[in-house]
Short mmCIF file of C-alpha atoms and ligand atoms in Angstrom, two decimals:
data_model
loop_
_atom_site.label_atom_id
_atom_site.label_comp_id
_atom_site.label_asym_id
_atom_site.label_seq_id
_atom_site.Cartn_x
_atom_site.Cartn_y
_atom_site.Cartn_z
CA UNK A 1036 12.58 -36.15 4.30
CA UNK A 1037 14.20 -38.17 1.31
CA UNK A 1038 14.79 -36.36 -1.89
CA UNK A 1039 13.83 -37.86 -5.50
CA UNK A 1040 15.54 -35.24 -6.82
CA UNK A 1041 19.04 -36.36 -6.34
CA UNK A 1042 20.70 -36.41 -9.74
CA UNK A 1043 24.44 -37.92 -10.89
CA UNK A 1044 26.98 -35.38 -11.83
CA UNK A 1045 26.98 -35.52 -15.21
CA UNK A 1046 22.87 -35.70 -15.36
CA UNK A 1047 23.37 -32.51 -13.22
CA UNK A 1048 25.85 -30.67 -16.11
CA UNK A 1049 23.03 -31.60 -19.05
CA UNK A 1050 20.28 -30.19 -17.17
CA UNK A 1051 22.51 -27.11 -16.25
CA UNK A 1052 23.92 -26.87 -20.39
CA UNK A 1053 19.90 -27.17 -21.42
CA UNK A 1054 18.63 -25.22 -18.99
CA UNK A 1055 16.59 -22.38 -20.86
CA UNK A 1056 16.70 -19.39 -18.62
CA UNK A 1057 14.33 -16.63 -17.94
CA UNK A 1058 12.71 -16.40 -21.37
CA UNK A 1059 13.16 -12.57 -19.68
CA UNK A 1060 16.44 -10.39 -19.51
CA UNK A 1061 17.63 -11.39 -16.13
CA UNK A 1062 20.55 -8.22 -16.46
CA UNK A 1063 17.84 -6.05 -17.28
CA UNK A 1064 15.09 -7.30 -14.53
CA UNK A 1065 17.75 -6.86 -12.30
CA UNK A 1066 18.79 -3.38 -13.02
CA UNK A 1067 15.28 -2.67 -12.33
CA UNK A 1068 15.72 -3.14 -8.44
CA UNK A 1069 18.73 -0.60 -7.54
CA UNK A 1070 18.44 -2.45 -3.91
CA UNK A 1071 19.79 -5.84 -5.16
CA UNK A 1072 23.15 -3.94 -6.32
CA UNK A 1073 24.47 -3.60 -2.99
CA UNK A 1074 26.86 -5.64 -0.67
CA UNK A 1075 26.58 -7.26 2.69
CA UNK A 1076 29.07 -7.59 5.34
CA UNK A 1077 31.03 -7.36 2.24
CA UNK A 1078 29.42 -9.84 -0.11
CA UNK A 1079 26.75 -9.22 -3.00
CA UNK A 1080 23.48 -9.44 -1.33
CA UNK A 1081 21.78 -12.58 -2.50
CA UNK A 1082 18.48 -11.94 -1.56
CA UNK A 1083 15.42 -14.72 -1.15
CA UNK A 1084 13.51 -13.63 1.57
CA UNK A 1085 10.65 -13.10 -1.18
CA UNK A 1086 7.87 -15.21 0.39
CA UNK A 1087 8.28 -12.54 3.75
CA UNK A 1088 8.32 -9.52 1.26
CA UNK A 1089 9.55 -8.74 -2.14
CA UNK A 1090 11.94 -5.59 -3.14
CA UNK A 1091 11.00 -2.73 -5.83
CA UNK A 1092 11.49 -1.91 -9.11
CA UNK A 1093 12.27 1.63 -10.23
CA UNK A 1094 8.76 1.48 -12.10
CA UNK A 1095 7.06 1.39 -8.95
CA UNK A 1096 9.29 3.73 -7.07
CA UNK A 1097 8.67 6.72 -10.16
CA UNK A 1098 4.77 5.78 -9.78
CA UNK A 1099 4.83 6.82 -6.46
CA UNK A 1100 7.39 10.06 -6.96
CA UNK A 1101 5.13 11.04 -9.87
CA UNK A 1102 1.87 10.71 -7.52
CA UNK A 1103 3.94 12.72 -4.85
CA UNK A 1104 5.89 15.14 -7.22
CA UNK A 1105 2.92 15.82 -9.83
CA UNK A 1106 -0.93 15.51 -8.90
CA UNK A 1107 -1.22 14.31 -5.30
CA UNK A 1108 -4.17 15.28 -3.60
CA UNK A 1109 -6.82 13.79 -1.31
CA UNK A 1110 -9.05 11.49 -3.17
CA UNK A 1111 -13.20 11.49 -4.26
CA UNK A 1112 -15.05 14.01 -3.60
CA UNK A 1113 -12.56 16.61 -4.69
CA UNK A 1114 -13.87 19.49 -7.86
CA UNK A 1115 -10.32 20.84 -8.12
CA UNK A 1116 -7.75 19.42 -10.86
CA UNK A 1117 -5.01 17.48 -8.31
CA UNK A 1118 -8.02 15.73 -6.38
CA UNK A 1119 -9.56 14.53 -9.70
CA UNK A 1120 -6.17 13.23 -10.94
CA UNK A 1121 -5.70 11.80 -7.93
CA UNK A 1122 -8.64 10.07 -8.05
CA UNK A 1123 -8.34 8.63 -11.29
CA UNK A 1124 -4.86 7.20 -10.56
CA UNK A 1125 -5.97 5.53 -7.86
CA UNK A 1126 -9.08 4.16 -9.82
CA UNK A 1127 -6.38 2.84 -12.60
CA UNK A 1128 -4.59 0.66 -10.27
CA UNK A 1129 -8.19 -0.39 -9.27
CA UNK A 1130 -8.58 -1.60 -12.45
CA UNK A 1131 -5.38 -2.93 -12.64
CA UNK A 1132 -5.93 -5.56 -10.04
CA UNK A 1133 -9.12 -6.13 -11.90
CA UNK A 1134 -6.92 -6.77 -14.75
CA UNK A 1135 -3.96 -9.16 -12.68
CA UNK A 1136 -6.91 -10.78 -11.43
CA UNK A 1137 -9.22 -11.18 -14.36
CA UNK A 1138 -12.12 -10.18 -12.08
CA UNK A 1139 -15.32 -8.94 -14.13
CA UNK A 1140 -15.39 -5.92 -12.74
CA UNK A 1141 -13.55 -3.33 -10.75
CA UNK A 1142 -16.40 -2.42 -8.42
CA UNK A 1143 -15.73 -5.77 -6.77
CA UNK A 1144 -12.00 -4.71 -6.21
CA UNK A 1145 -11.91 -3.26 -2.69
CA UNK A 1146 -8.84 -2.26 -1.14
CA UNK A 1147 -7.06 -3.02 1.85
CA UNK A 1148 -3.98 -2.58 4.21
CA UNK A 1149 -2.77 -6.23 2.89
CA UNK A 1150 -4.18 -10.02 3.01
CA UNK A 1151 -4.55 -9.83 6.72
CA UNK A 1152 -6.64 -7.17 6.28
CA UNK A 1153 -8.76 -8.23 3.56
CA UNK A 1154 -9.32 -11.76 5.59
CA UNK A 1155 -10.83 -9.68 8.65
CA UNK A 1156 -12.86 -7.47 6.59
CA UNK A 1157 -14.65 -10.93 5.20
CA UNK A 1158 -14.95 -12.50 8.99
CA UNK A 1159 -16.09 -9.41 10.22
CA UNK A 1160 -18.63 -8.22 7.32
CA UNK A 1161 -19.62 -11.42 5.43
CA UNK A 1162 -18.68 -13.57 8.62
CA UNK A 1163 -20.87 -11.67 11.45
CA UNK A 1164 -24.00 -11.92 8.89
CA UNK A 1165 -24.02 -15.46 7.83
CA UNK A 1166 -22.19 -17.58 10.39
CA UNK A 1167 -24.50 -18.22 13.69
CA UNK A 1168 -24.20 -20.55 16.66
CA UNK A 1169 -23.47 -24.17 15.19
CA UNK A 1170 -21.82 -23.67 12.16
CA UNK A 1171 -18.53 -24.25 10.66
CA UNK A 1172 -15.65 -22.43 8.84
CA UNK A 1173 -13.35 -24.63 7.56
CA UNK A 1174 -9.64 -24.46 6.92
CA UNK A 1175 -6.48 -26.46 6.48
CA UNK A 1176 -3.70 -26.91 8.68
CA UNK A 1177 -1.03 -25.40 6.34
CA UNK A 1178 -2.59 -21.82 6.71
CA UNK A 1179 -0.91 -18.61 7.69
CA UNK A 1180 -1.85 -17.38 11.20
CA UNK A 1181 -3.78 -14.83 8.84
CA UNK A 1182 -6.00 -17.39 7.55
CA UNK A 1183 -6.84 -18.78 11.40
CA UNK A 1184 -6.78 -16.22 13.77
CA UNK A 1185 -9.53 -13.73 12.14
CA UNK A 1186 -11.59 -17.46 11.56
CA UNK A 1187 -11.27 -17.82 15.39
CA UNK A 1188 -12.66 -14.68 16.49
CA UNK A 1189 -15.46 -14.80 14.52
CA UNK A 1190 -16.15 -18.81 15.72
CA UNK A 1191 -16.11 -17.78 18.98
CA UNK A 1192 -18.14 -14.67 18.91
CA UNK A 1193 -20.52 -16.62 16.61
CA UNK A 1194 -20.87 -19.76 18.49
CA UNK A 1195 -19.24 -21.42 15.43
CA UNK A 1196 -16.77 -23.93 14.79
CA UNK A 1197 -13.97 -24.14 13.30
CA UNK A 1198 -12.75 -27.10 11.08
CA UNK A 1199 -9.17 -28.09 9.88
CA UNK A 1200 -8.39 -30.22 7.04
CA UNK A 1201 -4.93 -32.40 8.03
CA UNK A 1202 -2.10 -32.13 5.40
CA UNK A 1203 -0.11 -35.09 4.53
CA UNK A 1204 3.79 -35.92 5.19
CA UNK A 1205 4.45 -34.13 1.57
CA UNK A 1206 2.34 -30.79 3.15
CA UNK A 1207 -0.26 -31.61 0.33
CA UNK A 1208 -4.24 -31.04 2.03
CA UNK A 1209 -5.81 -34.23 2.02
CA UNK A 1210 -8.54 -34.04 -0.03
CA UNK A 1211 -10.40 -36.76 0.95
CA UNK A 1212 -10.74 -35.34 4.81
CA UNK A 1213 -11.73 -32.38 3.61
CA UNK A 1214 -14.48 -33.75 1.86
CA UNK A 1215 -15.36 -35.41 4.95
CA UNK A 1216 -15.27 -32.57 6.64
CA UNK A 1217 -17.75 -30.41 4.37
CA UNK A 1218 -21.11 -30.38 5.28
CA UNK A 1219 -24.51 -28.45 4.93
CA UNK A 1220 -23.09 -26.89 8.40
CA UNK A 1221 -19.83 -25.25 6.31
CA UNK A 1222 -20.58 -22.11 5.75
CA UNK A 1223 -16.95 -20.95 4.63
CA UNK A 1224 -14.26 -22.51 3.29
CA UNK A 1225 -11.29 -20.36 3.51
CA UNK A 1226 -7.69 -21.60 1.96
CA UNK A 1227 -4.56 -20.89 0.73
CA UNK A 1228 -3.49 -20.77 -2.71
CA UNK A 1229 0.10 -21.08 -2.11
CA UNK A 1230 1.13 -22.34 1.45
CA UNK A 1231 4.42 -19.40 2.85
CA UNK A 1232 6.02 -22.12 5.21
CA UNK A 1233 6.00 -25.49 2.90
CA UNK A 1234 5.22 -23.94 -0.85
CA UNK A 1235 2.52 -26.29 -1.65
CA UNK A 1236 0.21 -24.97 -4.34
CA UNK A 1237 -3.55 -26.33 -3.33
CA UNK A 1238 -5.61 -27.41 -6.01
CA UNK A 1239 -8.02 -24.20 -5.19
CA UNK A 1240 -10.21 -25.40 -8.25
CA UNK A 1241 -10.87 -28.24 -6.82
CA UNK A 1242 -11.43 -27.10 -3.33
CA UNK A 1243 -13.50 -24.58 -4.06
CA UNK A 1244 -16.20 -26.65 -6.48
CA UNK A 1245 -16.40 -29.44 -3.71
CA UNK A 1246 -17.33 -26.61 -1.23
CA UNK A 1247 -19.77 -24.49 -3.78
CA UNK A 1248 -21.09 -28.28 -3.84
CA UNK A 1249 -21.45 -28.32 -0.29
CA UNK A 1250 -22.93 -24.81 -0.59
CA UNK A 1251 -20.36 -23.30 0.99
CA UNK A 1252 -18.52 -19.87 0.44
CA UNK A 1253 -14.83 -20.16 -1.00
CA UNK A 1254 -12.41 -17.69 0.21
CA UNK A 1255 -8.84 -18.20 -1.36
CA UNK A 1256 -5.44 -16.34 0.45
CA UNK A 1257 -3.43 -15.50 -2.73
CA UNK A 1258 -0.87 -13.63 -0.44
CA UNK A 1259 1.63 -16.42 -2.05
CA UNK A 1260 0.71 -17.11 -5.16
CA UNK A 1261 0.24 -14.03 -7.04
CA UNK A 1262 3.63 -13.14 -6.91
CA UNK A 1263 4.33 -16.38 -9.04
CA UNK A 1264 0.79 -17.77 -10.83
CA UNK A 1265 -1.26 -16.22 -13.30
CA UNK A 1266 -4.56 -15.50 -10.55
CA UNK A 1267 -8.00 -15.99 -12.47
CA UNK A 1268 -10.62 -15.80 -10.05
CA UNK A 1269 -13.29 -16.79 -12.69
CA UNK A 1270 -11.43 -19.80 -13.49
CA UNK A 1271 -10.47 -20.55 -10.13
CA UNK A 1272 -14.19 -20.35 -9.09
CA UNK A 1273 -13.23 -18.97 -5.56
CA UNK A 1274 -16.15 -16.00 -4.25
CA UNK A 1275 -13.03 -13.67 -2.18
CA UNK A 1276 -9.25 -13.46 -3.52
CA UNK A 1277 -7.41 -11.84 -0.68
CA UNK A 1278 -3.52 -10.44 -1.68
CA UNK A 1279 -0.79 -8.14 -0.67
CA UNK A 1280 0.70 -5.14 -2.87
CA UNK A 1281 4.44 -6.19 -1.13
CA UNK A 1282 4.07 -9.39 -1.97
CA UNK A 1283 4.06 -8.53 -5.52
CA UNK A 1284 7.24 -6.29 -5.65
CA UNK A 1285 4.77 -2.73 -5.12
CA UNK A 1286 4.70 -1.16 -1.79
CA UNK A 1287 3.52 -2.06 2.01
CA UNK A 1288 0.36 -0.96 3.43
CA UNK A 1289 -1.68 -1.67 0.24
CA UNK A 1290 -3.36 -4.69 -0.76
CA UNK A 1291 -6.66 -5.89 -2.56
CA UNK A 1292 -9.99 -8.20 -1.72
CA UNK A 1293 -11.79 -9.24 -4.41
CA UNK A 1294 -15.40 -10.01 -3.52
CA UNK A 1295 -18.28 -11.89 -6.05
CA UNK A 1296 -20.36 -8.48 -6.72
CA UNK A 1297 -23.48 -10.23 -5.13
CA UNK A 1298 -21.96 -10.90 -2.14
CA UNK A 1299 -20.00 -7.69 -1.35
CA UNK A 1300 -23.30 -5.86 -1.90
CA UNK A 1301 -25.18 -7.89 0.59
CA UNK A 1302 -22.39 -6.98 3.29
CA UNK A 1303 -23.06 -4.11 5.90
CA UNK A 1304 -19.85 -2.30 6.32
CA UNK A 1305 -17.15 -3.01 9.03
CA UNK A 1306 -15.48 0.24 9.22
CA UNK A 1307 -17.41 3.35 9.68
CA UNK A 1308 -16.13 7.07 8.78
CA UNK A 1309 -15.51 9.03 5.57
CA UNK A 1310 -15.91 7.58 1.85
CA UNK A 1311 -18.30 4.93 3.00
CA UNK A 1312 -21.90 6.38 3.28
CA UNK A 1313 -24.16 7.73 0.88
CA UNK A 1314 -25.86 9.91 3.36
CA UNK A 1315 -25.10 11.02 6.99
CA UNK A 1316 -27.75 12.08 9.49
CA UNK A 1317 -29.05 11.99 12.92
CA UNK A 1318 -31.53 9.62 12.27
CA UNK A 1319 -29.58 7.12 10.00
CA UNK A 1320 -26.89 6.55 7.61
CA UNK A 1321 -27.13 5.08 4.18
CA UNK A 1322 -23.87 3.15 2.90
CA UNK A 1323 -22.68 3.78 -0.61
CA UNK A 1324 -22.23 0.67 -2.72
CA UNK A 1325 -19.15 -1.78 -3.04
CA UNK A 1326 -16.16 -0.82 -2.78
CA UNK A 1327 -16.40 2.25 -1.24
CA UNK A 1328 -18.51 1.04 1.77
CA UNK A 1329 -15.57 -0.81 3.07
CA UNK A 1330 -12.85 2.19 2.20
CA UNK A 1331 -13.49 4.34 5.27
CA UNK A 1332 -11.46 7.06 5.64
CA UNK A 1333 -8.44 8.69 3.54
CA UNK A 1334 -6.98 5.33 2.03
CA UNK A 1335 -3.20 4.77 1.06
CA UNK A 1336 -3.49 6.47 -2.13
CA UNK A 1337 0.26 7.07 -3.19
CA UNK A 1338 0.19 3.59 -1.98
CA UNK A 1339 -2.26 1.79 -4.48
CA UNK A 1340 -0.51 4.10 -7.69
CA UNK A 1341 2.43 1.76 -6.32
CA UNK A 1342 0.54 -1.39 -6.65
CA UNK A 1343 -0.98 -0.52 -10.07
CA UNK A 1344 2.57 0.09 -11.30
CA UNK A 1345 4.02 -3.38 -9.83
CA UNK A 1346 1.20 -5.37 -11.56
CA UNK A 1347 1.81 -3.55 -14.61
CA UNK A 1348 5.56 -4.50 -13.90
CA UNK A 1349 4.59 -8.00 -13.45
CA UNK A 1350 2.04 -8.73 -16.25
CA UNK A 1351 4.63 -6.79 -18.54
CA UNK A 1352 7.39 -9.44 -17.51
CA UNK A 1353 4.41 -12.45 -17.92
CA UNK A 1354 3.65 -14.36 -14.65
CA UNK A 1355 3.96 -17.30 -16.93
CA UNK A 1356 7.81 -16.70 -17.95
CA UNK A 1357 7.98 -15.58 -14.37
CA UNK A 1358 6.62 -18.53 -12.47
CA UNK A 1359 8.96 -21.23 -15.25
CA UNK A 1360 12.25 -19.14 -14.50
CA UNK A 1361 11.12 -19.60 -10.39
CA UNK A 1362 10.50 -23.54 -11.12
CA UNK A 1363 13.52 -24.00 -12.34
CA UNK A 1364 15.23 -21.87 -9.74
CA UNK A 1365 13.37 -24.09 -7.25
CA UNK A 1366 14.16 -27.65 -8.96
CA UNK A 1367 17.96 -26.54 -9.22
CA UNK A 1368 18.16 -25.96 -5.16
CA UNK A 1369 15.69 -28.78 -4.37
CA UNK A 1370 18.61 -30.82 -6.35
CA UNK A 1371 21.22 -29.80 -4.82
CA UNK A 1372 19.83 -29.49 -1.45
CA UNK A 1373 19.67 -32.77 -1.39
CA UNK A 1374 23.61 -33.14 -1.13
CA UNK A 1375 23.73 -31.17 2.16
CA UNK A 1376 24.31 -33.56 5.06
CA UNK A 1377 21.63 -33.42 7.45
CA UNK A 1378 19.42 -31.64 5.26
CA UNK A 1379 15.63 -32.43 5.86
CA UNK A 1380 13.02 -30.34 3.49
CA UNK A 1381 9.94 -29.42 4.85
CA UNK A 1382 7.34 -29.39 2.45
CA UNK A 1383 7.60 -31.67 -0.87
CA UNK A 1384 4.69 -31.07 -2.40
CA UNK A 1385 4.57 -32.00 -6.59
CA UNK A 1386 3.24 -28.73 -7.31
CA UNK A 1387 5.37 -26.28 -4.97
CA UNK A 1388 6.04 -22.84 -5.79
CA UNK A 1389 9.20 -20.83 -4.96
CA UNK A 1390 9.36 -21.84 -1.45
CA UNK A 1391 12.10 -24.05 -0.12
CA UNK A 1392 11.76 -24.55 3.99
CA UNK A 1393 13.99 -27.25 5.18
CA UNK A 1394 15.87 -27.92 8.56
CA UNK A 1395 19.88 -28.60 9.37
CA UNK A 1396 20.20 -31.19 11.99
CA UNK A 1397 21.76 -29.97 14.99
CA UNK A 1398 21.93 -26.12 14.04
CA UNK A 1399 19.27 -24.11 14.82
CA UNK A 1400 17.47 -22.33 11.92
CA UNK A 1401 18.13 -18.67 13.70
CA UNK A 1402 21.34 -19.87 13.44
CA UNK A 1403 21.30 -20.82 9.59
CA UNK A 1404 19.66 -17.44 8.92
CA UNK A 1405 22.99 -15.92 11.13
CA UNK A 1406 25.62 -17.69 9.77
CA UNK A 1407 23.79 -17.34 5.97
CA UNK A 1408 23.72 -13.70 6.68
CA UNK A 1409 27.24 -12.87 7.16
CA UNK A 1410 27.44 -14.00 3.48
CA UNK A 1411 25.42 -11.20 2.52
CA UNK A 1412 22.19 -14.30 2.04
CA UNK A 1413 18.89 -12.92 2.71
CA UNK A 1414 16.37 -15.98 4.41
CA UNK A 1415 13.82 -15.97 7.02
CA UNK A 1416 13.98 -18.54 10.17
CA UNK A 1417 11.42 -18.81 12.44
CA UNK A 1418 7.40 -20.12 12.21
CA UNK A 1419 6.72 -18.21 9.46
CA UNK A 1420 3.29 -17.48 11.10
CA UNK A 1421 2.39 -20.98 10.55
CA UNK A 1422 2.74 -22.83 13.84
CA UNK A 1423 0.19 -25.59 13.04
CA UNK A 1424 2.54 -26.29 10.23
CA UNK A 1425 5.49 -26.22 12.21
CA UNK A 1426 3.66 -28.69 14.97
CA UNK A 1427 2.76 -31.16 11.67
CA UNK A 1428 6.06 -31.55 10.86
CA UNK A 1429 7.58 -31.59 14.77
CA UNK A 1430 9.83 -28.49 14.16
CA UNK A 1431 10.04 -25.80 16.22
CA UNK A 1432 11.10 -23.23 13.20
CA UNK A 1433 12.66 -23.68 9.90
CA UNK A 1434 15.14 -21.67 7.52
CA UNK A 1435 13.14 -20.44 4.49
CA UNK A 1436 14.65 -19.51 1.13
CA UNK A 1437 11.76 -17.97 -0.91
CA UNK A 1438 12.60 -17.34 -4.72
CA UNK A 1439 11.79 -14.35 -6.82
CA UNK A 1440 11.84 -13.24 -10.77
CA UNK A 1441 15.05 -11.29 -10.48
CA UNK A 1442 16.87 -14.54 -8.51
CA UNK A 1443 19.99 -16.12 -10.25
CA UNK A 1444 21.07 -19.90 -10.54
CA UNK A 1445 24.33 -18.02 -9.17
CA UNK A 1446 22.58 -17.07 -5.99
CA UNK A 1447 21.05 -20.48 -5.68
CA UNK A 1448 24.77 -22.24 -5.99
CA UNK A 1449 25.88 -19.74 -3.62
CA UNK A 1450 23.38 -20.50 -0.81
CA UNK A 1451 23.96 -23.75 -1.17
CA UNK A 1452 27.51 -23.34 -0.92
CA UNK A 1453 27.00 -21.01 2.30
CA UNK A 1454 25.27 -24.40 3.26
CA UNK A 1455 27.31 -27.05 2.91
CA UNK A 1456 30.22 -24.46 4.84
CA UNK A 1457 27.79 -23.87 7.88
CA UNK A 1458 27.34 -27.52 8.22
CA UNK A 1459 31.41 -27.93 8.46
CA UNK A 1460 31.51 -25.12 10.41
CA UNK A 1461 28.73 -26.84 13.39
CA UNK A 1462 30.41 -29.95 12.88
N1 LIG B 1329 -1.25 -15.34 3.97
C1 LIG B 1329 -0.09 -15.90 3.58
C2 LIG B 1329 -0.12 -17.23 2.89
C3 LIG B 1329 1.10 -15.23 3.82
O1 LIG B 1329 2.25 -15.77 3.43
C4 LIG B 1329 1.07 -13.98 4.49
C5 LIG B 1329 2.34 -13.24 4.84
C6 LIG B 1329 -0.16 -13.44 4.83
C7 LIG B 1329 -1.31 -14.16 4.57
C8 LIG B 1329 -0.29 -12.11 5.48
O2 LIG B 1329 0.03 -11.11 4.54
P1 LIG B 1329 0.17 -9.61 5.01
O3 LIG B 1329 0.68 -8.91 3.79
O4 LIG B 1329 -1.18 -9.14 5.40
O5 LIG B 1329 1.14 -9.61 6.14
N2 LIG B 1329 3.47 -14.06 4.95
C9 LIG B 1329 4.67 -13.73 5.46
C10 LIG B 1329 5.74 -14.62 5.51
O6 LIG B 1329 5.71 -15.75 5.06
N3 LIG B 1329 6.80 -14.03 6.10
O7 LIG B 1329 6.44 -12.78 6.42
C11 LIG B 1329 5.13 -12.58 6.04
#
């Protein structure tokens, strides 16, 4: 795909001179993460696999010593001292994703294993009760397998069908066939924020007051965005946010759905055990109220004291100084990218966020990601769980650098340069 971005030497130096940096101490942010100190196969690890999964700061790691060293206990329920604290830390990184969110209330936080997670809770919960034989759920074709494959299942149980709004050569959703493909039949329109294969940010706003007009449902997959936009789900005007606590440099395992308070508490449960009812018998079982009816069982509590602490981390930083520093990072390798012979990016989106996936003609991207790797540079090759996408743009996989806060224009000159050798190197 041609590049705009292609600038003259000299244009490249001023941009590089004026260039503001981080309006954050990149030393600092970077002695938070003790993993990004390390060498591989002998070289600094330069690490932008962010998009698959982010590293940790020490914040999150002491949150999770302290829960282990000082007051852990199992959680609700408990009258004695470590059970209550316990408790209550895990209720304060509920309201911390209320918080990261700016969701009006922390009752509608539920949470979750992760995105994946949250998606199937909605198909199977909200999805079994309102979608019946002949109608539709409607998606786009840049979506993570996690944002089809739950859609699917339910279609098919349900006698549903699923929709797919095309994406254009850029990877942008075309708005105007989505339109056309909303109709009094959609009862769900589920998208991503930020697509993990191409970087395109979707104009969720948008999308989700065309399908409230429609009278649709609006579920958003933030698993890519919150790591790098400020999320507000009143602004956005979606009715689910769905993200993932390693995603946003906190632990694996934990993640968050947020849920409209009206429509969580019209939703029979989808997991059945302990920490969901109200009362157990024979004859019948109440369920308690949102969000405990969909937390059955002992959740990941050391877990979700991680999370709290890496949106604390994050908000701390700013997602606003956060997502510039990324931009720039991005607009920097788009540029010089472009100089690689051979180079095709996938995905050029105007609004992109920290994603860059391109192909190398005639090397295969497992072999990118090899010969990158011997330079101690972290990327992902592959599908990136996004086949459609990958069938859109007639590639079979592509490499994937993925940008995060504590990234350096070093690291980005340094890939690049790992680039332009690889390309000598397969002739
Ligand atoms: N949605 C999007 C847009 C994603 O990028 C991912 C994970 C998920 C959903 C699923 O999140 P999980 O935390 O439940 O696994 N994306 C990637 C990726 O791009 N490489 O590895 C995982």
């Amino acid at each position: 795909m041609a590049m705009t971005l292609a600038a003259s030497a000299e244009d490249t130096e001023d941009t590089r001179e004026a260039a503001p940096g981080p309006t954050y101490d990149l030393d600092r942010v970077r002695a938070d993460f003790p993993i990004l100190a390390q060498k591989v196969h002998g070289r600094p690890l330069v690490y932008l696999d962010n998009a698959a999964s982010t590293q940790k700061p020490r914040a999150v790691m002491d949150a999770i010593a302290a829960c282990y060293g000082e007051y852990y206990a199992n959680v609700e329920r408990g009258v004695h001292t470590l059970s209550q604290r316990s408790t209550a830390a895990r209720e304060g990184a509920r309201e911390a994703v209320r918080r990261f969110l700016n969701a009006p209330s922390a009752e509608e936080v539920v949470f979750v294993r992760g995105t994946t997670e949250a998606i199937n809770l909605v198909a199977a919960s909200w999805g079994r009760r309102h979608v019946g034989p002949g109608d539709e759920v409607l998606i786009t074709e840049l979506e993570h397998h996690s944002n089809i494959v739950p859609w699917q299942l339910l279609c098919e149980e349900r006698g549903a069908l699923l929709r797919v709004a095309p994406i254009d050569d850029r990877g942008e959703v075309i708005l105007e066939e989505l339109d056309r493909l909303l109709s009094p039949r959609t009862r769900l329109v589920a998208v991503a924020h930020v697509s993990n294969a191409l970087g395109t940010v979707n104009p969720v706003r948008e999308i989700a007051a065309r399908a409230h007009e429609a009278g649709a449902v609006v579920l958003v997959d933030g698993a890519q965005a919150a790591p790098h936009l400020r999320v507000d789900v009143q602004a956005l005007g979606c009715d689910f946010y769905a993200f993932s606590g390693h995603k946003v440099y906190g632990p694996s395992g934990i993640g968050a759905l947020w849920g409209r308070r009206e429509l969580l508490e019209a939703m029979p449960p989808w997991q059945g055990g302990g920490g969901m009812i109200r009362t157990v018998s024979f004859a019948g079982t109440t369920y308690a109220p949102p969000p405990h009816r969909f937390e059955a069982g002992t959740p990941a509590i050391e877990a979700a004291v991680g999370f709290g602490a890496a949106l604390n981390y994050l908000t701390a930083l700013g997602l606003p100084a956060v997502g510039a520093w990324e931009a720039e990072l991005l607009a920097l390798a788009t540029e010089r990218m472009a100089a690689v012979p051979g180079l095709r990016l996938i995905g050029t989106a105007k609004e992109k966020a920290a994603v860059l996936s391109f192909t190398l003609e005639r090397i295969h991207p497992h072999d990118v990601g090899t010969v990158l790797d011997r330079e101690g540079i972290a990327v992902r090759a592959g599908h990136h769980c996004a086949q459609p996408v990958m069938e859109r743009f007639g590639v079979p996989a592509t490499t994937r650098a993925s940008f995060g806060l504590y990234n350096t224009r070093e690291e980005v000159e340094a890939l690049v340069a790992a680039l332009h050798r690889a390309r000598k190197l397969f002739g």
